[in-house]
Amino acid sequence: NAGVTQTPKFRVLKTGQSMTLLCAQDMNHEYMYWYRQDPGMGLRLIHYSVGEGTTAKGEVPDGYNVSRLKKQNFLLGLESAAPSQTSVYFCASSYPGQGPNNEQFFGPGTRLTVL
Amino acid sequence: LAKTTQPISMDSYEGQEVNITCSHNNIATNDYITWYQQFPSQGPRFIIQGYKTKVTNEVASLFIPADRKSSTLSLPRVSLSDTAVYYCLVGGYGGSQGNLIFGKGTKLSVKP
């Protein structure tokens, strides 16, 4: 099993450009998440999904859109990139419910730089 | 939202026991407490999770007092490979995934 994979690993954008980050998981998890990680800020939840066709906002959703058309994929889009979106983006997935089933499995991250 | 507070950094030596405390004063009744470990250039990885009292697995112990307003991750006999950032996460029960709040993490440095 590949677990959680993210594409691309690195990307440099110019201000105003758009792009889509792809997250894929092969563990049949219902829940998927997108986080951003900035120095000194820890991980902050951008958007999440509790199932195919559903998405919801997290702590810092502005400037991002997401889609979950297939259970195994969760896409994060930046319509008009800004320098403030320079960050490392992590995708995660988990089973629903409480207790041990809530363990999140993280991908390797995507390092995005917006010039 | 159950905001968490952790020390920014801690230093230790190989073979010592390390205890990292996380404060979460606004924890909800249904919230679980989960700890993750993150190495540079990698995604976080699950260490341990608990609801109350004490939980132990092969790598760590988690102590949660009766009021659940804090929790302590205990790493026995640390080695150089335990140098990492440790995050405390509160929430995530059922549909409350949007309330998942990671702390800013504690950078643990283990010295020889």
PDB file of C-alpha atoms in Angstrom:
ATOM      1  CA  ASN A   1       0.000   0.000   0.000  1.00  0.00           C
ATOM      2  CA  ALA A   2       1.262   3.462  -0.885  1.00  0.00           C
ATOM      3  CA  GLY A   3      -0.695   5.104   1.960  1.00  0.00           C
ATOM      4  CA  VAL A   4      -1.188   8.821   1.309  1.00  0.00           C
ATOM      5  CA  THR A   5       0.532  10.340  -1.690  1.00  0.00           C
ATOM      6  CA  GLN A   6       0.718  13.984  -2.767  1.00  0.00           C
ATOM      7  CA  THR A   7       1.411  15.514  -6.167  1.00  0.00           C
ATOM      8  CA  PRO A   8       3.507  17.545  -6.837  1.00  0.00           C
ATOM      9  CA  LYS A   9       6.271  17.525  -4.218  1.00  0.00           C
ATOM     10  CA  PHE A  10       7.480  21.024  -5.085  1.00  0.00           C
ATOM     11  CA  ARG A  11       6.047  23.917  -7.040  1.00  0.00           C
ATOM     12  CA  VAL A  12       6.902  27.548  -7.662  1.00  0.00           C
ATOM     13  CA  LEU A  13       4.105  29.883  -8.768  1.00  0.00           C
ATOM     14  CA  LYS A  14       3.885  33.524  -9.674  1.00  0.00           C
ATOM     15  CA  THR A  15       1.341  35.716  -7.943  1.00  0.00           C
ATOM     16  CA  GLY A  16      -2.056  35.310  -9.587  1.00  0.00           C
ATOM     17  CA  GLN A  17      -1.408  31.879 -11.078  1.00  0.00           C
ATOM     18  CA  SER A  18      -3.624  28.943 -10.270  1.00  0.00           C
ATOM     19  CA  MET A  19      -2.816  25.357  -9.447  1.00  0.00           C
ATOM     20  CA  THR A  20      -4.262  22.174  -8.002  1.00  0.00           C
ATOM     21  CA  LEU A  21      -2.648  19.910  -5.447  1.00  0.00           C
ATOM     22  CA  LEU A  22      -3.655  16.276  -5.598  1.00  0.00           C
ATOM     23  CA  CYS A  23      -3.925  13.937  -2.632  1.00  0.00           C
ATOM     24  CA  ALA A  24      -4.604  10.242  -3.049  1.00  0.00           C
ATOM     25  CA  GLN A  25      -5.073   7.486  -0.451  1.00  0.00           C
ATOM     26  CA  ASP A  26      -5.452   3.751  -0.891  1.00  0.00           C
ATOM     27  CA  MET A  27      -6.661   2.863   2.618  1.00  0.00           C
ATOM     28  CA  ASN A  28     -10.382   3.296   1.879  1.00  0.00           C
ATOM     29  CA  HIS A  29     -10.585   6.122   4.431  1.00  0.00           C
ATOM     30  CA  GLU A  30     -13.754   8.161   4.638  1.00  0.00           C
ATOM     31  CA  TYR A  31     -12.149  11.340   6.027  1.00  0.00           C
ATOM     32  CA  MET A  32      -9.535  13.451   4.282  1.00  0.00           C
ATOM     33  CA  TYR A  33      -7.885  16.704   5.293  1.00  0.00           C
ATOM     34  CA  TRP A  34      -5.703  19.490   3.926  1.00  0.00           C
ATOM     35  CA  TYR A  35      -3.330  21.332   6.267  1.00  0.00           C
ATOM     36  CA  ARG A  36      -0.766  24.044   5.802  1.00  0.00           C
ATOM     37  CA  GLN A  37       2.369  24.315   7.885  1.00  0.00           C
ATOM     38  CA  ASP A  38       4.253  27.548   8.340  1.00  0.00           C
ATOM     39  CA  PRO A  39       7.325  28.149  10.531  1.00  0.00           C
ATOM     40  CA  GLY A  40       6.299  28.642  14.143  1.00  0.00           C
ATOM     41  CA  MET A  41       2.604  28.101  13.390  1.00  0.00           C
ATOM     42  CA  GLY A  42       2.239  24.351  13.579  1.00  0.00           C
ATOM     43  CA  LEU A  43      -0.362  22.695  11.350  1.00  0.00           C
ATOM     44  CA  ARG A  44      -3.535  24.550  10.475  1.00  0.00           C
ATOM     45  CA  LEU A  45      -6.563  22.865   8.934  1.00  0.00           C
ATOM     46  CA  ILE A  46      -7.646  24.379   5.604  1.00  0.00           C
ATOM     47  CA  HIS A  47     -10.519  22.146   4.481  1.00  0.00           C
ATOM     48  CA  TYR A  48     -11.653  18.644   5.180  1.00  0.00           C
ATOM     49  CA  SER A  49     -14.047  16.033   3.833  1.00  0.00           C
ATOM     50  CA  VAL A  50     -16.055  13.411   5.678  1.00  0.00           C
ATOM     51  CA  GLY A  51     -16.983  11.495   2.550  1.00  0.00           C
ATOM     52  CA  GLU A  52     -17.171  11.451  -1.214  1.00  0.00           C
ATOM     53  CA  GLY A  53     -18.932  14.530  -2.515  1.00  0.00           C
ATOM     54  CA  THR A  54     -18.743  16.455   0.774  1.00  0.00           C
ATOM     55  CA  THR A  55     -16.330  19.169   1.916  1.00  0.00           C
ATOM     56  CA  ALA A  56     -16.177  21.616   4.792  1.00  0.00           C
ATOM     57  CA  LYS A  57     -14.092  24.568   5.951  1.00  0.00           C
ATOM     58  CA  GLY A  58     -11.392  24.306   8.530  1.00  0.00           C
ATOM     59  CA  GLU A  59      -9.499  26.967  10.422  1.00  0.00           C
ATOM     60  CA  VAL A  60      -7.939  28.825   7.452  1.00  0.00           C
ATOM     61  CA  PRO A  61     -10.065  28.211   4.310  1.00  0.00           C
ATOM     62  CA  ASP A  62      -9.807  31.611   2.592  1.00  0.00           C
ATOM     63  CA  GLY A  63      -8.126  31.539  -0.814  1.00  0.00           C
ATOM     64  CA  TYR A  64      -8.547  27.784  -1.263  1.00  0.00           C
ATOM     65  CA  ASN A  65     -11.150  25.493  -2.753  1.00  0.00           C
ATOM     66  CA  VAL A  66     -11.423  21.722  -2.530  1.00  0.00           C
ATOM     67  CA  SER A  67     -13.217  18.867  -4.211  1.00  0.00           C
ATOM     68  CA  ARG A  68     -13.786  15.221  -3.308  1.00  0.00           C
ATOM     69  CA  LEU A  69     -15.272  13.659  -6.437  1.00  0.00           C
ATOM     70  CA  LYS A  70     -13.811  10.236  -5.666  1.00  0.00           C
ATOM     71  CA  LYS A  71     -13.396   8.679  -2.244  1.00  0.00           C
ATOM     72  CA  GLN A  72      -9.683   8.144  -2.716  1.00  0.00           C
ATOM     73  CA  ASN A  73      -8.839  11.646  -3.968  1.00  0.00           C
ATOM     74  CA  PHE A  74      -8.957  15.085  -2.351  1.00  0.00           C
ATOM     75  CA  LEU A  75      -7.969  18.098  -4.442  1.00  0.00           C
ATOM     76  CA  LEU A  76      -6.855  21.469  -3.119  1.00  0.00           C
ATOM     77  CA  GLY A  77      -7.071  24.395  -5.506  1.00  0.00           C
ATOM     78  CA  LEU A  78      -5.572  27.850  -5.443  1.00  0.00           C
ATOM     79  CA  GLU A  79      -7.426  30.051  -7.924  1.00  0.00           C
ATOM     80  CA  SER A  80      -5.174  33.105  -7.665  1.00  0.00           C
ATOM     81  CA  ALA A  81      -2.032  32.382  -5.701  1.00  0.00           C
ATOM     82  CA  ALA A  82      -0.651  34.982  -3.277  1.00  0.00           C
ATOM     83  CA  PRO A  83       2.746  35.143  -1.530  1.00  0.00           C
ATOM     84  CA  SER A  84       0.941  34.516   1.785  1.00  0.00           C
ATOM     85  CA  GLN A  85       0.120  31.046   0.496  1.00  0.00           C
ATOM     86  CA  THR A  86       3.785  30.082   0.414  1.00  0.00           C
ATOM     87  CA  SER A  87       3.827  27.094   2.729  1.00  0.00           C
ATOM     88  CA  VAL A  88       4.166  23.352   3.059  1.00  0.00           C
ATOM     89  CA  TYR A  89       0.864  21.608   2.429  1.00  0.00           C
ATOM     90  CA  PHE A  90       0.029  18.271   4.007  1.00  0.00           C
ATOM     91  CA  CYS A  91      -2.813  15.970   3.171  1.00  0.00           C
ATOM     92  CA  ALA A  92      -4.092  13.375   5.634  1.00  0.00           C
ATOM     93  CA  SER A  93      -6.778  10.710   5.794  1.00  0.00           C
ATOM     94  CA  SER A  94      -8.479   8.746   8.539  1.00  0.00           C
ATOM     95  CA  TYR A  95     -11.351   6.480   9.416  1.00  0.00           C
ATOM     96  CA  PRO A  96     -14.333   8.216  10.987  1.00  0.00           C
ATOM     97  CA  GLY A  97     -15.316   7.898  14.610  1.00  0.00           C
ATOM     98  CA  GLN A  98     -13.561   8.296  17.907  1.00  0.00           C
ATOM     99  CA  GLY A  99     -10.674   6.660  19.599  1.00  0.00           C
ATOM    100  CA  PRO A 100      -8.006   4.769  17.700  1.00  0.00           C
ATOM    101  CA  ASN A 101      -9.991   5.025  14.483  1.00  0.00           C
ATOM    102  CA  ASN A 102      -9.242   8.716  14.375  1.00  0.00           C
ATOM    103  CA  GLU A 103      -5.544   8.279  13.682  1.00  0.00           C
ATOM    104  CA  GLN A 104      -4.617  10.479  10.760  1.00  0.00           C
ATOM    105  CA  PHE A 105      -2.188   9.217   8.135  1.00  0.00           C
ATOM    106  CA  PHE A 106      -0.217  12.024   6.543  1.00  0.00           C
ATOM    107  CA  GLY A 107       1.302  12.389   3.122  1.00  0.00           C
ATOM    108  CA  PRO A 108       4.888  13.579   2.519  1.00  0.00           C
ATOM    109  CA  GLY A 109       3.885  17.184   1.853  1.00  0.00           C
ATOM    110  CA  THR A 110       4.016  19.667  -1.020  1.00  0.00           C
ATOM    111  CA  ARG A 111       6.333  22.646  -0.745  1.00  0.00           C
ATOM    112  CA  LEU A 112       4.757  25.619  -2.529  1.00  0.00           C
ATOM    113  CA  THR A 113       6.457  28.937  -3.135  1.00  0.00           C
ATOM    114  CA  VAL A 114       4.524  31.901  -4.523  1.00  0.00           C
ATOM    115  CA  LEU A 115       6.682  34.700  -5.891  1.00  0.00           C
TER     116      LEU A 115
ATOM    117  CA  LEU B   1     -12.537  25.273  20.035  1.00  0.00           C
ATOM    118  CA  ALA B   2     -10.128  23.395  22.275  1.00  0.00           C
ATOM    119  CA  LYS B   3      -6.956  25.422  21.831  1.00  0.00           C
ATOM    120  CA  THR B   4      -3.746  23.732  22.932  1.00  0.00           C
ATOM    121  CA  THR B   5      -0.584  25.139  24.488  1.00  0.00           C
ATOM    122  CA  GLN B   6       2.763  23.355  24.579  1.00  0.00           C
ATOM    123  CA  PRO B   7       6.337  24.387  25.415  1.00  0.00           C
ATOM    124  CA  ILE B   8       8.121  25.577  22.297  1.00  0.00           C
ATOM    125  CA  SER B   9      11.225  23.494  22.882  1.00  0.00           C
ATOM    126  CA  MET B  10      12.834  20.998  25.241  1.00  0.00           C
ATOM    127  CA  ASP B  11      16.320  19.540  25.541  1.00  0.00           C
ATOM    128  CA  SER B  12      17.227  16.114  26.857  1.00  0.00           C
ATOM    129  CA  TYR B  13      20.031  13.580  26.870  1.00  0.00           C
ATOM    130  CA  GLU B  14      20.044  10.051  25.598  1.00  0.00           C
ATOM    131  CA  GLY B  15      18.619   7.548  28.055  1.00  0.00           C
ATOM    132  CA  GLN B  16      16.530  10.077  29.962  1.00  0.00           C
ATOM    133  CA  GLU B  17      12.754  10.086  30.300  1.00  0.00           C
ATOM    134  CA  VAL B  18      11.095  13.081  28.651  1.00  0.00           C
ATOM    135  CA  ASN B  19       7.704  14.470  29.633  1.00  0.00           C
ATOM    136  CA  ILE B  20       5.938  16.982  27.384  1.00  0.00           C
ATOM    137  CA  THR B  21       2.797  18.631  28.728  1.00  0.00           C
ATOM    138  CA  CYS B  22      -0.021  20.063  26.670  1.00  0.00           C
ATOM    139  CA  SER B  23      -2.703  22.367  28.096  1.00  0.00           C
ATOM    140  CA  HIS B  24      -6.211  22.215  26.639  1.00  0.00           C
ATOM    141  CA  ASN B  25      -8.528  24.090  28.992  1.00  0.00           C
ATOM    142  CA  ASN B  26     -11.539  24.089  26.662  1.00  0.00           C
ATOM    143  CA  ILE B  27     -11.563  20.400  25.818  1.00  0.00           C
ATOM    144  CA  ALA B  28     -15.047  19.110  25.006  1.00  0.00           C
ATOM    145  CA  THR B  29     -16.641  16.049  26.560  1.00  0.00           C
ATOM    146  CA  ASN B  30     -16.302  14.014  23.398  1.00  0.00           C
ATOM    147  CA  ASP B  31     -12.784  15.116  22.466  1.00  0.00           C
ATOM    148  CA  TYR B  32      -9.881  12.696  22.389  1.00  0.00           C
ATOM    149  CA  ILE B  33      -6.246  13.719  22.888  1.00  0.00           C
ATOM    150  CA  THR B  34      -3.779  12.585  20.254  1.00  0.00           C
ATOM    151  CA  TRP B  35      -0.044  13.088  19.964  1.00  0.00           C
ATOM    152  CA  TYR B  36       1.920  13.137  16.730  1.00  0.00           C
ATOM    153  CA  GLN B  37       5.631  13.128  15.957  1.00  0.00           C
ATOM    154  CA  GLN B  38       7.143  14.957  12.995  1.00  0.00           C
ATOM    155  CA  PHE B  39      10.634  14.686  11.552  1.00  0.00           C
ATOM    156  CA  PRO B  40      12.008  17.355   9.178  1.00  0.00           C
ATOM    157  CA  SER B  41      10.606  17.181   5.645  1.00  0.00           C
ATOM    158  CA  GLN B  42       8.070  14.511   6.618  1.00  0.00           C
ATOM    159  CA  GLY B  43       4.398  14.449   7.505  1.00  0.00           C
ATOM    160  CA  PRO B  44       3.390  13.925  11.143  1.00  0.00           C
ATOM    161  CA  ARG B  45       2.998  10.393  12.404  1.00  0.00           C
ATOM    162  CA  PHE B  46       0.645   9.103  15.121  1.00  0.00           C
ATOM    163  CA  ILE B  47       2.217   8.233  18.465  1.00  0.00           C
ATOM    164  CA  ILE B  48      -0.557   7.715  20.992  1.00  0.00           C
ATOM    165  CA  GLN B  49      -4.143   8.652  21.792  1.00  0.00           C
ATOM    166  CA  GLY B  50      -6.272   8.684  24.922  1.00  0.00           C
ATOM    167  CA  TYR B  51      -9.439   9.945  26.550  1.00  0.00           C
ATOM    168  CA  LYS B  52      -8.705   9.781  30.269  1.00  0.00           C
ATOM    169  CA  THR B  53      -6.314   8.284  32.847  1.00  0.00           C
ATOM    170  CA  LYS B  54      -3.293   6.538  31.391  1.00  0.00           C
ATOM    171  CA  VAL B  55      -2.571   4.929  28.058  1.00  0.00           C
ATOM    172  CA  THR B  56       0.629   3.076  27.199  1.00  0.00           C
ATOM    173  CA  ASN B  57       1.926   1.585  23.986  1.00  0.00           C
ATOM    174  CA  GLU B  58       5.283   0.339  22.786  1.00  0.00           C
ATOM    175  CA  VAL B  59       6.742   3.810  22.274  1.00  0.00           C
ATOM    176  CA  ALA B  60       5.120   6.169  24.799  1.00  0.00           C
ATOM    177  CA  SER B  61       2.708   6.747  27.657  1.00  0.00           C
ATOM    178  CA  LEU B  62      -0.010   9.345  27.871  1.00  0.00           C
ATOM    179  CA  PHE B  63      -1.200  10.666  31.214  1.00  0.00           C
ATOM    180  CA  ILE B  64      -4.506  12.520  31.410  1.00  0.00           C
ATOM    181  CA  PRO B  65      -5.769  13.885  34.759  1.00  0.00           C
ATOM    182  CA  ALA B  66      -9.393  13.618  35.797  1.00  0.00           C
ATOM    183  CA  ASP B  67     -10.268  17.177  34.689  1.00  0.00           C
ATOM    184  CA  ARG B  68      -8.731  16.490  31.231  1.00  0.00           C
ATOM    185  CA  LYS B  69      -7.500  20.084  30.960  1.00  0.00           C
ATOM    186  CA  SER B  70      -3.988  18.895  30.252  1.00  0.00           C
ATOM    187  CA  SER B  71      -2.117  15.818  29.126  1.00  0.00           C
ATOM    188  CA  THR B  72       1.463  14.640  29.366  1.00  0.00           C
ATOM    189  CA  LEU B  73       3.315  12.621  26.764  1.00  0.00           C
ATOM    190  CA  SER B  74       6.052  10.523  28.344  1.00  0.00           C
ATOM    191  CA  LEU B  75       8.889   9.119  26.251  1.00  0.00           C
ATOM    192  CA  PRO B  76      10.979   6.576  28.184  1.00  0.00           C
ATOM    193  CA  ARG B  77      14.736   6.450  27.650  1.00  0.00           C
ATOM    194  CA  VAL B  78      14.953   8.735  24.623  1.00  0.00           C
ATOM    195  CA  SER B  79      17.556   8.270  21.907  1.00  0.00           C
ATOM    196  CA  LEU B  80      18.987  10.638  19.289  1.00  0.00           C
ATOM    197  CA  SER B  81      16.333   9.400  16.832  1.00  0.00           C
ATOM    198  CA  ASP B  82      13.601  10.842  19.060  1.00  0.00           C
ATOM    199  CA  THR B  83      14.715  14.354  18.092  1.00  0.00           C
ATOM    200  CA  ALA B  84      11.593  15.714  16.417  1.00  0.00           C
ATOM    201  CA  VAL B  85       8.632  18.046  16.850  1.00  0.00           C
ATOM    202  CA  TYR B  86       5.777  16.668  18.947  1.00  0.00           C
ATOM    203  CA  TYR B  87       2.227  17.904  18.451  1.00  0.00           C
ATOM    204  CA  CYS B  88      -0.736  17.633  20.755  1.00  0.00           C
ATOM    205  CA  LEU B  89      -4.115  17.426  18.994  1.00  0.00           C
ATOM    206  CA  VAL B  90      -7.503  17.676  20.648  1.00  0.00           C
ATOM    207  CA  GLY B  91     -10.818  16.900  19.017  1.00  0.00           C
ATOM    208  CA  GLY B  92     -11.869  14.835  16.072  1.00  0.00           C
ATOM    209  CA  TYR B  93     -14.793  12.966  17.574  1.00  0.00           C
ATOM    210  CA  GLY B  94     -17.363  11.904  15.039  1.00  0.00           C
ATOM    211  CA  GLY B  95     -18.357  14.772  12.813  1.00  0.00           C
ATOM    212  CA  SER B  96     -16.379  17.469  14.626  1.00  0.00           C
ATOM    213  CA  GLN B  97     -13.391  17.191  12.308  1.00  0.00           C
ATOM    214  CA  GLY B  98     -13.480  20.919  11.731  1.00  0.00           C
ATOM    215  CA  ASN B  99     -12.529  21.449  15.356  1.00  0.00           C
ATOM    216  CA  LEU B 100      -9.207  19.699  14.954  1.00  0.00           C
ATOM    217  CA  ILE B 101      -6.642  22.097  16.377  1.00  0.00           C
ATOM    218  CA  PHE B 102      -2.963  21.212  16.381  1.00  0.00           C
ATOM    219  CA  GLY B 103      -0.762  22.999  18.873  1.00  0.00           C
ATOM    220  CA  LYS B 104       2.359  24.769  17.631  1.00  0.00           C
ATOM    221  CA  GLY B 105       4.408  21.774  18.654  1.00  0.00           C
ATOM    222  CA  THR B 106       7.309  21.109  20.973  1.00  0.00           C
ATOM    223  CA  LYS B 107      10.731  20.752  19.397  1.00  0.00           C
ATOM    224  CA  LEU B 108      12.577  18.063  21.326  1.00  0.00           C
ATOM    225  CA  SER B 109      16.341  17.942  20.961  1.00  0.00           C
ATOM    226  CA  VAL B 110      18.077  14.844  22.296  1.00  0.00           C
ATOM    227  CA  LYS B 111      21.805  15.167  22.878  1.00  0.00           C
ATOM    228  CA  PRO B 112      24.384  12.391  23.241  1.00  0.00           C
TER     229      PRO B 112
END
